[in-house]
Amino acid sequence: MQRRNFLFLSGAGLAAAGLTACGGSGGSGGGESSSSEVEVFTWWAQGSEKAGLDALVAQFEKDYPDLTFVNASVAGGAGSAAKDMLQSRLQAGDPPDTFQAHAGLELTDYIDAGQLEDVSGLYEEYGLTDAFPEDLVTLLTVDDKIYSIPSNIHRSNVVWTNVAVLEAAGIDPTAVPADVEAFIADVEKAAASGVTGLSVGTTWTQVNLLEAILMADLGSTSYNGLWTGETDWSGGEVTTALEHFEALIALTNTDRDGLDWTDATQMLIDGKAAYNIMGDWAVASFQQADLTDGEDFGYFPLSGGEEIFGFLADSFTLPVGAPNPDGAKAWLDTISSQDGQVAFSLAKGSIPARTDVDTAEFPAYQQTAIDSYAQDAICPSLAHGAATPVAWLNEVSDATSKFTTGASDVAGYQEELATIAESNASA
């Protein structure tokens, strides 16, 4: 599906966003509060994620010098550990002032539980209704209310390469495989040279790999249909994708379940692996390692012939019962401001959600992401909360872990995924 026609489960579309030049700054909102501390709950505790958070904190301290940022980050990529701790806190009536969540259906459970405040008034106060793409705002709207403010946009379906390792294996680092089978052949060739063909980490990174394969093999229309019930999880195209997933998992590092995404990315940086499939926050890790784009590392979207942007967005919320709601609103102002979004995305490898910022200083990778987001078909990320509520993702993650540890075969894995989809569709 093309950009303006893509539908999430909510029936909302994501419109094309051309990022144009304009100046700006935060600091326009947030009232006084009896507390100067603002507790911000995230899973940005390491690597480029921590660098992005640090950039936001620096901007926040500049915008609101009388407020004190309290870092409540919990380590664990994609937020698996953080989400468990957060849910415990919310159920105990002990919310942070604001917490990170992926924009999209990940918020469904929090909304249904009455744990989030409507922040649609802040969209008007901070001028966000006009700053964000119209259909992105529509995506975030539930029953005429909005429960989060996005800080950026990421792409999930990126293949990262070590140029020297590919050249040593006799693979042209500038050649992009035409489809998943061609990619598997290159990974096999790299593995035959004595390195890990494809580095991967713990379960959520394996789900990220799975979604990239599903996008490439099924194409945007059929992939998006997996979450609306229009695509049969028991169908042959899904079988092919799962067989490709099995083939690639066999070419990964055997210690994968003990590694996070940063460890898997480091294997590529250190020349121990040829390929890694990860969201574009990984680019900041290459930059921090002083690797040169095109000379030391490369990248391309995993493709089956259609140009697809695997979509996710980090966002922040205002929990019901937040101890310092005014402080939380000040944080929401900074993360949605022009200066905040530019600083954050430059550090984290993402692109701004705002359409009115100057992106001329963004490096080469982000320029490709900006173009792709504006032009390519959009698919919501499974691993990062855009495609499904948390409960559905958790069940897919459990089934995936079972499969990659050898406790089920392709047929059993596919049957389990189909059952999960059916049960969640009827929930």
Short mmCIF file of C-alpha atoms in Angstrom, two decimals:
data_model
loop_
_atom_site.label_atom_id
_atom_site.label_comp_id
_atom_site.label_asym_id
_atom_site.label_seq_id
_atom_site.Cartn_x
_atom_site.Cartn_y
_atom_site.Cartn_z
CA MET A 1 0.00 0.00 0.00
CA GLN A 2 1.22 3.46 -0.73
CA ARG A 3 1.81 5.95 2.03
CA ARG A 4 -1.46 7.86 1.97
CA ASN A 5 -3.50 4.68 1.76
CA PHE A 6 -1.86 2.63 4.52
CA LEU A 7 -4.28 1.69 7.30
CA PHE A 8 -3.45 0.60 10.84
CA LEU A 9 -5.95 -1.52 12.75
CA SER A 10 -7.54 1.70 13.96
CA GLY A 11 -8.36 2.58 10.37
CA ALA A 12 -6.09 5.62 10.44
CA GLY A 13 -3.60 6.49 7.70
CA LEU A 14 -0.06 7.78 7.71
CA ALA A 15 0.35 10.65 5.27
CA ALA A 16 3.45 11.62 3.37
CA ALA A 17 5.70 14.01 5.24
CA GLY A 18 8.10 16.27 3.40
CA LEU A 19 10.52 17.67 5.97
CA THR A 20 11.11 21.37 5.24
CA ALA A 21 13.26 24.04 6.77
CA CYS A 22 12.13 26.19 9.65
CA GLY A 23 13.58 27.33 12.96
CA GLY A 24 12.09 26.71 16.40
CA SER A 25 12.54 26.01 20.06
CA GLY A 26 10.80 24.46 23.03
CA GLY A 27 9.90 26.05 26.31
CA SER A 28 6.38 27.20 25.51
CA GLY A 29 4.44 25.10 28.01
CA GLY A 30 4.35 23.53 31.43
CA GLY A 31 3.04 25.27 34.51
CA GLU A 32 4.44 25.62 37.97
CA SER A 33 4.37 22.64 40.31
CA SER A 34 5.07 22.05 43.96
CA SER A 35 7.80 19.59 42.87
CA SER A 36 10.83 20.45 40.77
CA GLU A 37 11.61 16.79 40.00
CA VAL A 38 10.31 15.16 36.82
CA GLU A 39 10.61 11.37 36.76
CA VAL A 40 10.92 10.12 33.16
CA PHE A 41 10.57 6.37 32.65
CA THR A 42 12.26 4.89 29.55
CA TRP A 43 14.23 1.84 28.42
CA TRP A 44 17.00 4.05 26.99
CA ALA A 45 19.81 2.89 29.24
CA GLN A 46 22.66 2.12 26.87
CA GLY A 47 24.24 2.79 23.49
CA SER A 48 22.70 5.23 21.04
CA GLU A 49 19.42 5.10 22.96
CA LYS A 50 21.17 6.59 26.01
CA ALA A 51 22.87 9.14 23.76
CA GLY A 52 19.47 10.19 22.43
CA LEU A 53 18.08 10.49 25.94
CA ASP A 54 21.08 12.57 26.99
CA ALA A 55 20.42 14.94 24.10
CA LEU A 56 16.80 15.35 25.18
CA VAL A 57 17.82 15.93 28.78
CA ALA A 58 20.28 18.64 27.72
CA GLN A 59 17.53 20.40 25.78
CA PHE A 60 15.06 19.96 28.65
CA GLU A 61 17.48 21.54 31.11
CA LYS A 62 17.94 24.45 28.73
CA ASP A 63 14.16 24.87 28.24
CA TYR A 64 13.24 24.38 31.92
CA PRO A 65 16.26 25.19 34.14
CA ASP A 66 14.11 25.19 37.30
CA LEU A 67 13.10 21.55 36.82
CA THR A 68 15.22 18.50 37.68
CA PHE A 69 15.23 15.49 35.38
CA VAL A 70 15.03 12.15 37.22
CA ASN A 71 16.19 9.22 35.09
CA ALA A 72 14.02 6.14 35.68
CA SER A 73 15.38 4.14 32.73
CA VAL A 74 15.31 0.34 32.81
CA ALA A 75 17.78 -1.55 30.62
CA GLY A 76 16.52 -3.93 27.96
CA GLY A 77 16.09 -3.26 24.26
CA ALA A 78 12.56 -2.65 22.95
CA GLY A 79 11.45 -2.17 26.55
CA SER A 80 10.52 -5.74 27.48
CA ALA A 81 11.82 -5.46 31.07
CA ALA A 82 10.76 -1.82 31.36
CA LYS A 83 7.17 -2.55 30.32
CA ASP A 84 6.84 -5.25 32.98
CA MET A 85 8.12 -2.92 35.69
CA LEU A 86 5.96 -0.06 34.41
CA GLN A 87 2.81 -2.16 34.51
CA SER A 88 3.55 -3.15 38.08
CA ARG A 89 3.95 0.49 39.05
CA LEU A 90 0.79 1.60 37.28
CA GLN A 91 -1.25 -1.16 38.90
CA ALA A 92 0.15 -0.19 42.29
CA GLY A 93 -0.87 3.45 41.77
CA ASP A 94 2.77 4.56 41.60
CA PRO A 95 3.16 6.06 38.10
CA PRO A 96 6.18 8.04 36.95
CA ASP A 97 5.53 11.58 35.76
CA THR A 98 5.81 10.43 32.15
CA PHE A 99 6.81 7.23 30.40
CA GLN A 100 8.06 6.19 27.00
CA ALA A 101 5.84 4.04 24.78
CA HIS A 102 5.74 3.18 21.11
CA ALA A 103 3.12 5.09 19.19
CA GLY A 104 0.33 2.92 17.83
CA LEU A 105 -1.51 -0.06 19.20
CA GLU A 106 0.98 -0.64 22.02
CA LEU A 107 -0.93 2.05 23.92
CA THR A 108 -4.24 0.17 23.68
CA ASP A 109 -3.89 -1.69 26.97
CA TYR A 110 -2.96 1.46 28.90
CA ILE A 111 -5.89 3.36 27.39
CA ASP A 112 -8.36 0.58 28.11
CA ALA A 113 -7.14 0.41 31.71
CA GLY A 114 -7.70 4.14 32.17
CA GLN A 115 -4.03 4.72 32.96
CA LEU A 116 -3.39 7.63 30.56
CA GLU A 117 -4.57 11.22 30.44
CA ASP A 118 -5.82 12.80 27.23
CA VAL A 119 -3.07 15.16 25.97
CA SER A 120 -4.91 16.45 22.91
CA GLY A 121 -5.05 19.90 24.53
CA LEU A 122 -1.24 20.02 24.45
CA TYR A 123 -1.31 19.50 20.68
CA GLU A 124 -3.11 22.82 20.41
CA GLU A 125 -1.04 24.54 23.10
CA TYR A 126 2.29 23.48 21.59
CA GLY A 127 1.23 23.85 17.94
CA LEU A 128 1.65 20.14 17.22
CA THR A 129 -1.53 19.64 15.21
CA ASP A 130 0.05 21.59 12.37
CA ALA A 131 3.64 20.45 13.01
CA PHE A 132 2.98 16.70 12.73
CA PRO A 133 1.70 15.02 9.55
CA GLU A 134 -2.11 15.14 9.61
CA ASP A 135 -2.57 11.41 9.33
CA LEU A 136 0.05 10.72 12.02
CA VAL A 137 -2.16 12.75 14.34
CA THR A 138 -5.13 10.70 13.11
CA LEU A 139 -3.23 7.49 13.90
CA LEU A 140 -2.68 8.67 17.46
CA THR A 141 -6.32 9.70 17.95
CA VAL A 142 -8.60 7.27 19.81
CA ASP A 143 -12.25 8.27 20.25
CA ASP A 144 -11.34 11.94 19.64
CA LYS A 145 -8.58 11.82 22.27
CA ILE A 146 -4.79 11.61 22.00
CA TYR A 147 -2.73 9.83 24.64
CA SER A 148 0.89 10.34 23.59
CA ILE A 149 3.23 12.74 21.82
CA PRO A 150 5.85 11.30 19.42
CA SER A 151 9.46 12.35 19.76
CA ASN A 152 10.72 10.87 16.48
CA ILE A 153 10.19 8.24 13.77
CA HIS A 154 12.32 5.11 13.30
CA ARG A 155 12.67 2.48 10.61
CA SER A 156 12.83 -1.16 11.71
CA ASN A 157 13.66 -3.16 8.55
CA VAL A 158 17.28 -2.17 7.89
CA VAL A 159 20.10 -4.55 6.98
CA TRP A 160 23.47 -3.30 8.26
CA THR A 161 26.73 -4.56 6.76
CA ASN A 162 30.44 -4.60 7.54
CA VAL A 163 32.05 -3.61 4.24
CA ALA A 164 35.45 -5.19 4.90
CA VAL A 165 33.92 -8.50 6.00
CA LEU A 166 31.77 -8.65 2.86
CA GLU A 167 34.74 -7.89 0.62
CA ALA A 168 36.82 -10.60 2.32
CA ALA A 169 33.97 -13.06 1.66
CA GLY A 170 33.84 -12.11 -2.02
CA ILE A 171 30.53 -10.23 -1.72
CA ASP A 172 30.03 -6.88 -3.46
CA PRO A 173 29.14 -4.53 -0.56
CA THR A 174 27.36 -2.15 -2.95
CA ALA A 175 25.03 -4.80 -4.37
CA VAL A 176 21.56 -5.01 -2.78
CA PRO A 177 19.99 -8.51 -2.82
CA ALA A 178 16.84 -8.62 -4.94
CA ASP A 179 14.84 -10.64 -2.44
CA VAL A 180 15.12 -12.62 0.77
CA GLU A 181 16.42 -15.75 -0.97
CA ALA A 182 19.23 -13.75 -2.54
CA PHE A 183 19.99 -12.24 0.87
CA ILE A 184 20.14 -15.70 2.46
CA ALA A 185 22.61 -16.78 -0.24
CA ASP A 186 24.87 -13.83 0.63
CA VAL A 187 24.63 -14.57 4.35
CA GLU A 188 25.57 -18.20 3.66
CA LYS A 189 28.55 -17.03 1.60
CA ALA A 190 29.67 -14.74 4.40
CA ALA A 191 29.31 -17.52 6.98
CA ALA A 192 31.40 -19.82 4.82
CA SER A 193 34.26 -17.29 5.09
CA GLY A 194 34.50 -17.95 8.84
CA VAL A 195 32.47 -15.14 10.42
CA THR A 196 28.95 -15.10 11.80
CA GLY A 197 26.71 -14.58 8.82
CA LEU A 198 23.99 -12.63 10.63
CA SER A 199 24.28 -11.34 14.19
CA VAL A 200 21.18 -11.22 16.35
CA GLY A 201 20.36 -10.87 20.02
CA THR A 202 17.65 -11.90 22.43
CA THR A 203 14.01 -12.62 21.61
CA TRP A 204 12.82 -9.11 20.71
CA THR A 205 15.62 -8.73 18.15
CA GLN A 206 14.57 -12.07 16.67
CA VAL A 207 11.00 -10.75 16.37
CA ASN A 208 12.46 -7.67 14.66
CA LEU A 209 14.16 -10.03 12.19
CA LEU A 210 10.91 -11.94 11.71
CA GLU A 211 8.92 -8.80 10.90
CA ALA A 212 11.53 -7.65 8.37
CA ILE A 213 11.27 -11.00 6.57
CA LEU A 214 7.47 -10.92 6.65
CA MET A 215 7.46 -7.41 5.17
CA ALA A 216 9.84 -8.39 2.39
CA ASP A 217 8.23 -11.73 1.51
CA LEU A 218 4.58 -10.71 1.81
CA GLY A 219 4.75 -7.10 0.61
CA SER A 220 3.02 -4.23 2.34
CA THR A 221 -0.59 -5.15 1.57
CA SER A 222 -0.37 -8.74 2.78
CA TYR A 223 1.89 -7.86 5.72
CA ASN A 224 -0.51 -5.18 6.93
CA GLY A 225 -3.32 -7.67 6.47
CA LEU A 226 -1.76 -9.93 9.11
CA TRP A 227 -2.94 -7.42 11.73
CA THR A 228 -6.40 -6.75 10.27
CA GLY A 229 -7.38 -10.36 9.54
CA GLU A 230 -7.20 -9.88 5.78
CA THR A 231 -4.10 -12.09 5.44
CA ASP A 232 -4.26 -15.74 6.50
CA TRP A 233 -1.48 -16.65 8.91
CA SER A 234 -1.88 -20.25 7.71
CA GLY A 235 -1.24 -19.32 4.07
CA GLY A 236 1.64 -20.39 1.87
CA GLU A 237 3.31 -16.97 1.71
CA VAL A 238 3.62 -16.97 5.49
CA THR A 239 5.05 -20.49 5.36
CA THR A 240 7.72 -19.28 2.93
CA ALA A 241 8.59 -16.37 5.21
CA LEU A 242 8.90 -18.64 8.24
CA GLU A 243 11.14 -21.01 6.28
CA HIS A 244 13.33 -18.02 5.39
CA PHE A 245 13.36 -17.03 9.06
CA GLU A 246 14.46 -20.56 9.98
CA ALA A 247 17.26 -20.45 7.40
CA LEU A 248 18.58 -17.13 8.68
CA ILE A 249 18.36 -18.07 12.36
CA ALA A 250 20.57 -21.07 11.51
CA LEU A 251 23.21 -18.60 10.29
CA THR A 252 23.23 -16.48 13.46
CA ASN A 253 25.41 -16.56 16.57
CA THR A 254 24.59 -19.38 18.98
CA ASP A 255 24.81 -17.09 22.02
CA ARG A 256 22.01 -14.88 20.68
CA ASP A 257 19.62 -15.34 23.59
CA GLY A 258 22.15 -13.84 25.99
CA LEU A 259 22.77 -10.69 23.94
CA ASP A 260 20.90 -7.41 23.53
CA TRP A 261 20.82 -5.41 20.29
CA THR A 262 23.93 -3.44 21.24
CA ASP A 263 25.93 -6.65 21.57
CA ALA A 264 24.73 -7.94 18.21
CA THR A 265 25.56 -4.60 16.59
CA GLN A 266 29.00 -4.64 18.21
CA MET A 267 29.71 -7.98 16.54
CA LEU A 268 29.30 -6.20 13.20
CA ILE A 269 31.43 -3.25 14.31
CA ASP A 270 34.19 -5.62 15.48
CA GLY A 271 34.18 -7.54 12.19
CA LYS A 272 32.87 -10.73 13.78
CA ALA A 273 29.65 -10.68 11.74
CA ALA A 274 28.82 -9.73 8.17
CA TYR A 275 25.20 -8.63 8.56
CA ASN A 276 22.76 -7.44 11.20
CA ILE A 277 19.07 -6.57 10.83
CA MET A 278 18.05 -3.87 13.28
CA GLY A 279 16.17 -0.60 13.50
CA ASP A 280 17.97 2.53 12.43
CA TRP A 281 18.95 3.48 15.97
CA ALA A 282 21.89 1.20 15.16
CA VAL A 283 23.42 3.85 12.89
CA ALA A 284 24.37 5.94 15.92
CA SER A 285 26.45 3.01 17.21
CA PHE A 286 28.44 2.96 13.97
CA GLN A 287 28.91 6.72 14.15
CA GLN A 288 30.04 6.53 17.78
CA ALA A 289 32.60 3.89 16.74
CA ASP A 290 33.97 6.38 14.15
CA LEU A 291 33.01 4.13 11.25
CA THR A 292 32.54 5.82 7.89
CA ASP A 293 29.28 5.43 5.99
CA GLY A 294 29.92 3.56 2.73
CA GLU A 295 33.53 2.74 3.59
CA ASP A 296 33.25 0.83 6.84
CA PHE A 297 29.55 0.05 7.05
CA GLY A 298 26.62 -0.09 4.66
CA TYR A 299 22.86 -0.49 4.83
CA PHE A 300 19.77 -1.29 2.80
CA PRO A 301 16.17 -2.25 3.56
CA LEU A 302 15.46 -5.97 3.38
CA SER A 303 13.32 -6.20 0.27
CA GLY A 304 11.25 -8.56 -1.76
CA GLY A 305 10.98 -6.04 -4.61
CA GLU A 306 8.73 -3.43 -3.01
CA GLU A 307 10.18 -0.41 -1.22
CA ILE A 308 8.87 -0.59 2.35
CA PHE A 309 9.42 1.58 5.42
CA GLY A 310 9.01 -0.43 8.64
CA PHE A 311 7.40 2.20 10.87
CA LEU A 312 7.66 2.89 14.57
CA ALA A 313 7.76 6.03 16.69
CA ASP A 314 8.88 6.68 20.23
CA SER A 315 6.36 8.72 22.20
CA PHE A 316 5.72 9.98 25.72
CA THR A 317 2.58 10.02 27.83
CA LEU A 318 0.95 11.71 30.82
CA PRO A 319 -0.09 8.95 33.25
CA VAL A 320 -3.19 9.28 35.39
CA GLY A 321 -2.04 10.27 38.89
CA ALA A 322 1.38 11.54 37.80
CA PRO A 323 3.00 13.19 40.88
CA ASN A 324 4.17 16.19 38.85
CA PRO A 325 1.84 16.67 35.86
CA ASP A 326 3.16 20.16 35.15
CA GLY A 327 6.70 18.79 35.01
CA ALA A 328 5.52 16.02 32.71
CA LYS A 329 3.94 18.62 30.40
CA ALA A 330 7.23 20.50 30.34
CA TRP A 331 9.00 17.27 29.25
CA LEU A 332 6.35 16.71 26.57
CA ASP A 333 6.96 20.25 25.35
CA THR A 334 10.70 19.66 24.97
CA ILE A 335 10.46 16.27 23.25
CA SER A 336 7.95 17.66 20.73
CA SER A 337 9.76 20.95 20.06
CA GLN A 338 11.81 21.60 16.96
CA ASP A 339 15.06 21.78 18.92
CA GLY A 340 14.21 18.68 20.95
CA GLN A 341 13.29 16.56 17.94
CA VAL A 342 16.37 17.56 15.96
CA ALA A 343 18.77 16.99 18.88
CA PHE A 344 17.19 13.65 19.72
CA SER A 345 17.12 12.27 16.18
CA LEU A 346 20.68 13.38 15.41
CA ALA A 347 21.88 11.45 18.46
CA LYS A 348 19.65 8.40 18.08
CA GLY A 349 19.64 7.78 14.33
CA SER A 350 15.94 8.55 13.80
CA ILE A 351 14.13 11.30 11.91
CA PRO A 352 11.87 13.99 13.40
CA ALA A 353 8.13 13.45 13.50
CA ARG A 354 7.67 17.18 12.87
CA THR A 355 7.46 18.37 9.27
CA ASP A 356 8.71 21.90 9.97
CA VAL A 357 12.32 21.30 10.97
CA ASP A 358 15.55 21.82 9.05
CA THR A 359 17.14 18.42 8.37
CA ALA A 360 20.05 19.68 6.26
CA GLU A 361 22.56 18.71 8.96
CA PHE A 362 21.34 15.13 9.18
CA PRO A 363 23.88 12.55 7.98
CA ALA A 364 23.54 10.34 4.93
CA TYR A 365 21.58 7.48 6.48
CA GLN A 366 18.91 9.75 7.95
CA GLN A 367 18.55 11.50 4.60
CA THR A 368 17.66 8.14 3.02
CA ALA A 369 15.16 7.48 5.80
CA ILE A 370 13.53 10.89 5.29
CA ASP A 371 13.11 10.15 1.58
CA SER A 372 11.85 6.62 2.19
CA TYR A 373 9.31 7.71 4.80
CA ALA A 374 7.91 10.24 2.36
CA GLN A 375 7.75 7.92 -0.64
CA ASP A 376 7.62 4.22 0.25
CA ALA A 377 4.89 1.89 1.43
CA ILE A 378 4.48 1.96 5.22
CA CYS A 379 4.28 -1.15 7.39
CA PRO A 380 3.78 -0.99 11.18
CA SER A 381 6.46 -2.66 13.28
CA LEU A 382 5.40 -5.74 15.23
CA ALA A 383 8.41 -5.77 17.55
CA HIS A 384 8.03 -2.09 18.41
CA GLY A 385 4.39 -1.65 19.22
CA ALA A 386 2.91 -0.13 16.07
CA ALA A 387 1.14 -3.24 14.73
CA THR A 388 -0.40 -4.89 17.81
CA PRO A 389 -1.29 -4.39 21.46
CA VAL A 390 1.28 -5.58 23.98
CA ALA A 391 -0.51 -8.85 24.76
CA TRP A 392 -0.42 -9.97 21.10
CA LEU A 393 3.28 -9.08 20.79
CA ASN A 394 4.10 -10.95 23.99
CA GLU A 395 2.46 -14.11 22.67
CA VAL A 396 4.32 -13.84 19.35
CA SER A 397 7.56 -13.32 21.28
CA ASP A 398 6.96 -16.45 23.35
CA ALA A 399 6.20 -18.49 20.24
CA THR A 400 9.30 -17.12 18.51
CA SER A 401 11.55 -17.97 21.45
CA LYS A 402 10.10 -21.47 21.47
CA PHE A 403 10.88 -21.82 17.77
CA THR A 404 14.40 -20.38 17.78
CA THR A 405 15.41 -22.57 20.73
CA GLY A 406 14.31 -25.69 18.86
CA ALA A 407 11.14 -26.44 20.79
CA SER A 408 8.94 -26.28 17.67
CA ASP A 409 9.26 -26.63 13.91
CA VAL A 410 8.00 -24.37 11.12
CA ALA A 411 4.60 -26.09 10.99
CA GLY A 412 4.10 -25.84 14.74
CA TYR A 413 5.34 -22.24 14.81
CA GLN A 414 2.98 -21.20 12.04
CA GLU A 415 0.04 -22.93 13.67
CA GLU A 416 0.80 -21.16 16.95
CA LEU A 417 1.06 -17.76 15.24
CA ALA A 418 -2.26 -18.35 13.48
CA THR A 419 -3.93 -19.29 16.75
CA ILE A 420 -2.50 -16.20 18.45
CA ALA A 421 -3.80 -13.96 15.68
CA GLU A 422 -7.25 -15.52 15.82
CA SER A 423 -7.52 -15.21 19.59
CA ASN A 424 -6.37 -11.57 19.60
CA ALA A 425 -8.60 -10.61 16.69
CA SER A 426 -11.63 -11.86 18.61
CA ALA A 427 -10.55 -10.33 21.94
#
